[in-house]
Tab-separated table of C-alpha atoms and ligand atoms in Angstrom:
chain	number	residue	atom	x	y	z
A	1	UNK	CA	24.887	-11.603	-14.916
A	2	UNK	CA	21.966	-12.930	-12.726
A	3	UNK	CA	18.518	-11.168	-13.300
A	4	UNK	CA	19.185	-9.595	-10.156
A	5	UNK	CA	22.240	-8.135	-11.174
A	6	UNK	CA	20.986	-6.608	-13.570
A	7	UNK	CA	17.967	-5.316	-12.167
A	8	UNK	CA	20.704	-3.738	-9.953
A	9	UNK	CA	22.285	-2.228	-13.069
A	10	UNK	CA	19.328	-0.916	-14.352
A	11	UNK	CA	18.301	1.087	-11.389
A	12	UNK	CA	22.435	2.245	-10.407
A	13	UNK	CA	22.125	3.811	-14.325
A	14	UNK	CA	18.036	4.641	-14.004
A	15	UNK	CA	17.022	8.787	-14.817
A	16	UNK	CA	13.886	7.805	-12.863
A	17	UNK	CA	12.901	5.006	-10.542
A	18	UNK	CA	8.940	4.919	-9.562
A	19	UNK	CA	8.224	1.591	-7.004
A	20	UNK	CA	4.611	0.928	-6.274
A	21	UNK	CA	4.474	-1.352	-3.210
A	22	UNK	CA	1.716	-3.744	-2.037
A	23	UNK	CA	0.650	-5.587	0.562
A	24	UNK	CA	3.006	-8.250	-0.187
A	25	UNK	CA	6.137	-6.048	1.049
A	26	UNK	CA	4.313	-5.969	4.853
A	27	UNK	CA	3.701	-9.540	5.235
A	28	UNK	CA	7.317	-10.238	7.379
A	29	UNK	CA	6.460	-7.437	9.311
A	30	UNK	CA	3.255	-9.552	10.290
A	31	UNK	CA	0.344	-8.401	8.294
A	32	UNK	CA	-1.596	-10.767	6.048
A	33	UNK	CA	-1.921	-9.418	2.276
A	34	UNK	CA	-5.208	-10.288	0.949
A	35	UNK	CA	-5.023	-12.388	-2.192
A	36	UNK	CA	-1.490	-14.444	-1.277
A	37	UNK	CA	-1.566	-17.828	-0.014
A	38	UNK	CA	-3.539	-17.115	3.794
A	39	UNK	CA	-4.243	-13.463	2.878
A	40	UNK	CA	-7.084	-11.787	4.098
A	41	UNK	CA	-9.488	-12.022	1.637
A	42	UNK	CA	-8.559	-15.899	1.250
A	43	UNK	CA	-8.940	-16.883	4.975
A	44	UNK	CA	-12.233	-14.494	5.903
A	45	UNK	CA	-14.080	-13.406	2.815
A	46	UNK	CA	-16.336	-11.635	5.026
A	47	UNK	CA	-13.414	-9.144	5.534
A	48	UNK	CA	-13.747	-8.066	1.989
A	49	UNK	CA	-17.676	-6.990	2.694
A	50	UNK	CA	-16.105	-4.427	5.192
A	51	UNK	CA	-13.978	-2.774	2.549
A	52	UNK	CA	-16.710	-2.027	0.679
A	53	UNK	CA	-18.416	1.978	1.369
A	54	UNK	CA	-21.368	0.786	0.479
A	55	UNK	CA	-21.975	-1.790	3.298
A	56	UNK	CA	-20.050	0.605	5.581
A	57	UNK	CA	-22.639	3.483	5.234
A	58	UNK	CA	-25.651	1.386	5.388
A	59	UNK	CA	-25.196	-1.146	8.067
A	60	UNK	CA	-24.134	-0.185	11.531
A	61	UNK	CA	-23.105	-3.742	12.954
A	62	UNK	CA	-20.531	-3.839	9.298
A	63	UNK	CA	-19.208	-0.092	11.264
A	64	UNK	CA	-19.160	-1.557	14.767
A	65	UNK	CA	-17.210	-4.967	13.108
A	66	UNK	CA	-14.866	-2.679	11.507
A	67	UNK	CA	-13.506	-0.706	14.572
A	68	UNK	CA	-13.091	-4.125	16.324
A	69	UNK	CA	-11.054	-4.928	13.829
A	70	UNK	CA	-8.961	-1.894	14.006
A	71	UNK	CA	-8.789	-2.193	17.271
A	72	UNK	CA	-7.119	-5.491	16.953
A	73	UNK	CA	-5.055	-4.382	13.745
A	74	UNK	CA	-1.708	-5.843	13.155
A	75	UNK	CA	-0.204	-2.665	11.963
A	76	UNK	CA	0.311	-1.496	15.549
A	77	UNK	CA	2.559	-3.768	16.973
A	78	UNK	CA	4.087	-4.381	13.674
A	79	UNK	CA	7.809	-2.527	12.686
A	80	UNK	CA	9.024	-1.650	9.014
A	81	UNK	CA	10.921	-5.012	7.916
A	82	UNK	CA	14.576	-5.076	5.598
A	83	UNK	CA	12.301	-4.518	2.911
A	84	UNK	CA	11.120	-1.010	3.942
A	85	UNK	CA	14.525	-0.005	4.948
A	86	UNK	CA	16.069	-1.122	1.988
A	87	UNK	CA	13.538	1.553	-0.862
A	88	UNK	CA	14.534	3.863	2.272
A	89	UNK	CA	18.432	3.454	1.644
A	90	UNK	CA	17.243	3.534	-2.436
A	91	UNK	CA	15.405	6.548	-1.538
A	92	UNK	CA	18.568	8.372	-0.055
A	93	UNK	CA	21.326	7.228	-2.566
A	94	UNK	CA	19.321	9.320	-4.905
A	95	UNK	CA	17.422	5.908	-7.113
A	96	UNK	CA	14.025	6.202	-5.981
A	97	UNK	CA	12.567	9.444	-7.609
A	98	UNK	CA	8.724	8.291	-5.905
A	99	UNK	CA	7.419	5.877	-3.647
A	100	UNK	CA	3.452	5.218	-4.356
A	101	UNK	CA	2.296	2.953	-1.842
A	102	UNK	CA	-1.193	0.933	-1.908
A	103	UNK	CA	-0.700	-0.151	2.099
A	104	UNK	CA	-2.543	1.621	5.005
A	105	UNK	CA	-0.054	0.373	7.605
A	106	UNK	CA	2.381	3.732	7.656
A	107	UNK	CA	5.634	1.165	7.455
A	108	UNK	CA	7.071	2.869	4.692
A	109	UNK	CA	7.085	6.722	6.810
A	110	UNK	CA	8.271	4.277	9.701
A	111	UNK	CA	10.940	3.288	8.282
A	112	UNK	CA	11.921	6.997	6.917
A	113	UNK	CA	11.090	7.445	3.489
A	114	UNK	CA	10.678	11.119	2.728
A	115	UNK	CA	7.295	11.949	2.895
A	116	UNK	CA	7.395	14.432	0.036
A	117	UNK	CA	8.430	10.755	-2.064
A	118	UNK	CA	5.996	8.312	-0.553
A	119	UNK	CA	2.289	8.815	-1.957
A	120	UNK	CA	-0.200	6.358	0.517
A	121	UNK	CA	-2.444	6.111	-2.518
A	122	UNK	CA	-5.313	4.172	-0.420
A	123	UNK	CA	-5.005	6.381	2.540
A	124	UNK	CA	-4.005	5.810	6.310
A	125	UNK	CA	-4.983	3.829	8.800
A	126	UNK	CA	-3.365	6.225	11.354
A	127	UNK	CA	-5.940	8.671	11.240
A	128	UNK	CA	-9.771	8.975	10.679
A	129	UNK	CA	-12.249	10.916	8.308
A	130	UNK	CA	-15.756	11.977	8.848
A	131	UNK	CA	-17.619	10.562	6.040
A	132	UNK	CA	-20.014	13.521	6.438
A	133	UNK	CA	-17.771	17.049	6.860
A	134	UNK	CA	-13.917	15.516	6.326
A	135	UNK	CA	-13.086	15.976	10.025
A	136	UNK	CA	-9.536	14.272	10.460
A	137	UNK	CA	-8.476	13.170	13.197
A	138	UNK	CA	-5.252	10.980	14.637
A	139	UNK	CA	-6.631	7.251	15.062
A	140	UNK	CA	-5.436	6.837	18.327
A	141	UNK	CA	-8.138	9.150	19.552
A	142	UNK	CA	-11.042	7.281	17.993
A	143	UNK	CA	-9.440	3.665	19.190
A	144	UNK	CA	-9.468	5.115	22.712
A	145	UNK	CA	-13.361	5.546	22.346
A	146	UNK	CA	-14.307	2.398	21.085
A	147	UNK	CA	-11.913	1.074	24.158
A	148	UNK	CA	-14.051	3.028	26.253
A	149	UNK	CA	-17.325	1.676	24.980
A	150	UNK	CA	-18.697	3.516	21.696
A	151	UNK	CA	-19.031	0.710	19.545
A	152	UNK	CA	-19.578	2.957	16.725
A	153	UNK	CA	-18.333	6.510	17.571
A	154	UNK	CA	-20.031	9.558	15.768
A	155	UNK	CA	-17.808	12.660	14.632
A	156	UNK	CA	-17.244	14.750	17.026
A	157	UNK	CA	-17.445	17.555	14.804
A	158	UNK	CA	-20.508	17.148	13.084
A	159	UNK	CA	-21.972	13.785	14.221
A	160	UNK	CA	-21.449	12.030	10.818
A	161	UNK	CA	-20.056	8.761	10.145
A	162	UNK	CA	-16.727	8.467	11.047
A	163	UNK	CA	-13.971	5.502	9.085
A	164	UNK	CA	-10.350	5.269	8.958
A	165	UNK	CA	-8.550	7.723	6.536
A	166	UNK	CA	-8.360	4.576	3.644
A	167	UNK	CA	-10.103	4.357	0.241
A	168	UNK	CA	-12.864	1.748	0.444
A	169	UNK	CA	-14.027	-0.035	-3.102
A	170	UNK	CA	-16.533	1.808	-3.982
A	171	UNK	CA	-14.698	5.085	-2.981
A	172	UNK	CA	-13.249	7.329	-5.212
A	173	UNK	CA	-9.161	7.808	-4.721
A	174	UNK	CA	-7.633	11.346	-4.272
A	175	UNK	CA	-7.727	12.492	-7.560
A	176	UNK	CA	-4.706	14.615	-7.032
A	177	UNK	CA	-2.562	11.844	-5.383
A	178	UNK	CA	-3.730	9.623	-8.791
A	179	UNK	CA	-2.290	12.957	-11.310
A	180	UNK	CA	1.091	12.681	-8.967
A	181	UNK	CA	1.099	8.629	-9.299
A	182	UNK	CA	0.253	8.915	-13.208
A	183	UNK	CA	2.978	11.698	-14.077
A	184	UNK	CA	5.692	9.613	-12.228
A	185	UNK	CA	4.756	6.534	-13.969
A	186	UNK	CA	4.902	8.934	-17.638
A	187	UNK	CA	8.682	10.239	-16.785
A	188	UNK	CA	10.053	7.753	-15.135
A	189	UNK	CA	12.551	5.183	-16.906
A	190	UNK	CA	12.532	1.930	-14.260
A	191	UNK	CA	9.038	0.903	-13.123
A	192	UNK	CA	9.618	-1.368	-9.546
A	193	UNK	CA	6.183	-2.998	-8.741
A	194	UNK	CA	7.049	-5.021	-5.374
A	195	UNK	CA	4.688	-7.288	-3.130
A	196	UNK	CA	1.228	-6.646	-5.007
A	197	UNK	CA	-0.673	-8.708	-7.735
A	198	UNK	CA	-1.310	-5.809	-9.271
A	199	UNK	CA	-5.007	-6.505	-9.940
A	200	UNK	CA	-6.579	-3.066	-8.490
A	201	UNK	CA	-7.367	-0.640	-10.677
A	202	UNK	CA	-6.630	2.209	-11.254
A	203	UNK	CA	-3.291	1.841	-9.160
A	204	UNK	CA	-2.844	-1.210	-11.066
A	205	UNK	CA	-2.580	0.788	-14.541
A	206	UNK	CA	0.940	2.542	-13.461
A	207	UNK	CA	2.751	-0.192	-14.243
A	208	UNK	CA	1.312	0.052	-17.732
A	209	UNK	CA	1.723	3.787	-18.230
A	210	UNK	CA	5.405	3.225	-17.714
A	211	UNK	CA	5.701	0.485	-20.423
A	212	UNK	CA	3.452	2.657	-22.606
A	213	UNK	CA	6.605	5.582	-22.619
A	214	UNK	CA	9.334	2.838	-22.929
A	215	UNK	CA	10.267	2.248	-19.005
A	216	UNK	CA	11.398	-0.787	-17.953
A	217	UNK	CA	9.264	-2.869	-16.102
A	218	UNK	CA	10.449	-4.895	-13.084
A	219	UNK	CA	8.352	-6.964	-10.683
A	220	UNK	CA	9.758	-8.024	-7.395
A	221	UNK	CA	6.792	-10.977	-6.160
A	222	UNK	CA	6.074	-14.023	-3.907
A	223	UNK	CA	3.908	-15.172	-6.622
A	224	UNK	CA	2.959	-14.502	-10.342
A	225	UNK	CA	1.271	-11.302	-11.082
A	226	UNK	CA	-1.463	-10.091	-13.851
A	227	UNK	CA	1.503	-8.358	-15.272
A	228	UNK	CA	4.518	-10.719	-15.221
A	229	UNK	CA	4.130	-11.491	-19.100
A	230	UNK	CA	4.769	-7.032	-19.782
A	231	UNK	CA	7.852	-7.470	-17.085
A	232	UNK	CA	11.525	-6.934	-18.065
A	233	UNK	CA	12.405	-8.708	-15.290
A	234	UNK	CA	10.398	-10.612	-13.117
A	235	UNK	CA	12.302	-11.836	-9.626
A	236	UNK	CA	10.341	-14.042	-7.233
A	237	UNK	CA	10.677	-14.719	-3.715
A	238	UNK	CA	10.476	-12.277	-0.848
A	239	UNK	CA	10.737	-8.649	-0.958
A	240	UNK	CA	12.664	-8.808	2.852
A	241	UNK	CA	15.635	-10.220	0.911
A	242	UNK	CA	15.524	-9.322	-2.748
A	243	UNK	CA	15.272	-5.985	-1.818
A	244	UNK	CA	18.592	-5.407	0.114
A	245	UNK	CA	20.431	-7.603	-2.319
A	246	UNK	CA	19.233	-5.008	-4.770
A	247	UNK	CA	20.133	-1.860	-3.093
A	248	UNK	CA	22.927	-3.765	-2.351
A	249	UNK	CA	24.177	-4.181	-5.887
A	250	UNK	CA	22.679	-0.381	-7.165
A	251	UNK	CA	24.734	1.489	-4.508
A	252	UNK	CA	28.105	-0.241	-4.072
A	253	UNK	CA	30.200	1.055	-1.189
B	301	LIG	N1	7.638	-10.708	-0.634
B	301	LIG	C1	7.195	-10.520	-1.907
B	301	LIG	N2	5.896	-10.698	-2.285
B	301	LIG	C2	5.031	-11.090	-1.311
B	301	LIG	C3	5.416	-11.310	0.035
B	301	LIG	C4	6.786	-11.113	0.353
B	301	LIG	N3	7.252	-11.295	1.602
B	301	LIG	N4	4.312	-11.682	0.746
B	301	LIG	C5	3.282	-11.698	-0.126
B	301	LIG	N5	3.704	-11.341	-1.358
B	301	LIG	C6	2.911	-11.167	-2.579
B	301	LIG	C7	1.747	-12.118	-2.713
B	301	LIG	O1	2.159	-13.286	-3.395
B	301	LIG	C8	0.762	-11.299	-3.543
B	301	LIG	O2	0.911	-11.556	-4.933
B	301	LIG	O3	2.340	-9.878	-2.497
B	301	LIG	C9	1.148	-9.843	-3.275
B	301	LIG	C10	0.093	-9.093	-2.481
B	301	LIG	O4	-1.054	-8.981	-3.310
B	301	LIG	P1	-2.450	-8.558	-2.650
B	301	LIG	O5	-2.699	-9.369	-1.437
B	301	LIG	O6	-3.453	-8.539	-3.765
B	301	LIG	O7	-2.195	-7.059	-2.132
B	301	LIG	P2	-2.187	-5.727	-2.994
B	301	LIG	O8	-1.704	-5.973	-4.383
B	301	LIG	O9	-1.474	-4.714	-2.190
B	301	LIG	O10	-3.760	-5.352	-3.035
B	301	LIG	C11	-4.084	-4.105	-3.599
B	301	LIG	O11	-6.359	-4.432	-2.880
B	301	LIG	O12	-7.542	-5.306	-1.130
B	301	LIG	C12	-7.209	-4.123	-1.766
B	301	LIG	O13	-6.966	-1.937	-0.967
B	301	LIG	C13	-6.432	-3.229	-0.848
B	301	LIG	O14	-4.387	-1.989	-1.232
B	301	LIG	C14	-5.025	-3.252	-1.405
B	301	LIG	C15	-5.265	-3.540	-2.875
């Protein structure tokens, strides 16, 4: 049997099947990831200054380059690819127990995964917080305003600083999102890390939790990963098609 077939086994016979997806499973839907050949982070290192709070909070020109950018973000015109549909057919022949997802984009809820099995561990694009009293808000809203000329548009509740609903470095991640992520990766018996290097922490210590109870470990990635040498099985290429070949195989008719 191929590695593929039997990854397939594994997760047709799985008790518990945790993915964690990455950037890397948006990329044919026509977002960049940031560390993969022409990601983000490679092609504009300046981008990576605007994830940072810090920078955020302090400089206003960093806020007023940020909502240009989310103006101009590819996640709207982009649609959930074979790859999202495919943990979505997973999802509802009854082998995906959790979805944790470190992508802002919304392409997994898109494409229909439940959203009491999809955790967006680094937030939302699709709406906004007030840095100063939580406000939330849909994005749309905000987008409109900066349209309309407010280059850097205040809360409307409180007049604080307002961001998109993501986690920034430098800010903390919802601690009771992480407890939900952590106890998946403890119970769970088939760990599927797909389209992410895996170098973030702390999402990127999942993967590690489930090898530390005995799960088995399977990375689905354009490239190598931090964690390919701890894999059970490592297949390469892109998520789009390994991912429906998969379900495939798991869920025969
Ligand atoms: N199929 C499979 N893998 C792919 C594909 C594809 N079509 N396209 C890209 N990849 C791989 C890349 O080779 C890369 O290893 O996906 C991985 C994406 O890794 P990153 O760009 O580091 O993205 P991610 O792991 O999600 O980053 C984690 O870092 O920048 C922060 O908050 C941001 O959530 C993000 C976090």
């Amino acid at each position: 049997m191929t590695s593929l077939d039997n990854v397939a086994s594994w997760i047709a016979a799985a008790r518990s099947v945790v993915a964690l997806t990455g950037a890397g499973i948006s990329t044919e839907s026509g977002i960049p990831d940031f560390r993969g050949p022409d990601g983000l982070w490679k092609r504009d290192p300046r981008a990576e200054r605007l994830s940072n709070i810090g920078y955020y909070l302090a400089d206003e020109r960093i806020r007023r380059e940020s909502w240009q950018r989310r103006v101009e973000h590819p996640a709207w015109g982009a649609r959930p690819n074979a790859g999202h549909r495919a943990l979505v057919a997973l999802e509802r022949a009854g082998h995906l127990d959790l979805l944790v997802t470190q992508n802002i984009d919304g392409l997994h809820l898109a494409a229909g995964a439940d959203p009491d099995r999809l955790i967006e561990i680094h937030g939302t694009i699709r709406e906004t917080a007030c840095l100063g009293c939580g406000d939330r808000r849909p994005m749309r809203e905000t987008l409109d305003r900066v349209r309309g000329g407010e280059a850097d548009p205040p809360c409307l509740a409180c007049g604080g600083i307002l961001k998109s609903a993501t986690v920034s470095f430098g800010q903390n991640l919802d601690p009771v999102l992480l407890r939900r992520a952590d106890e998946a990766a403890t119970t769970c018996d088939l760990f599927l890390a797909i389209g992410t290097s895996l170098t973030v922490y702390p999402v990127a210590r999942l993967p590690e939790i489930a090898k530390e109870v005995g799960a088995r470990l399977v990375i689905v990635n354009a490239e190598p990963t931090a964690f390919d040498h701890r894999a059970d099985a490592v297949l390469r290429g892109r998520a789009g098609e390994l991912l429906p070949a998969l379900v495939e195989g798991a869920t025969p008719r």
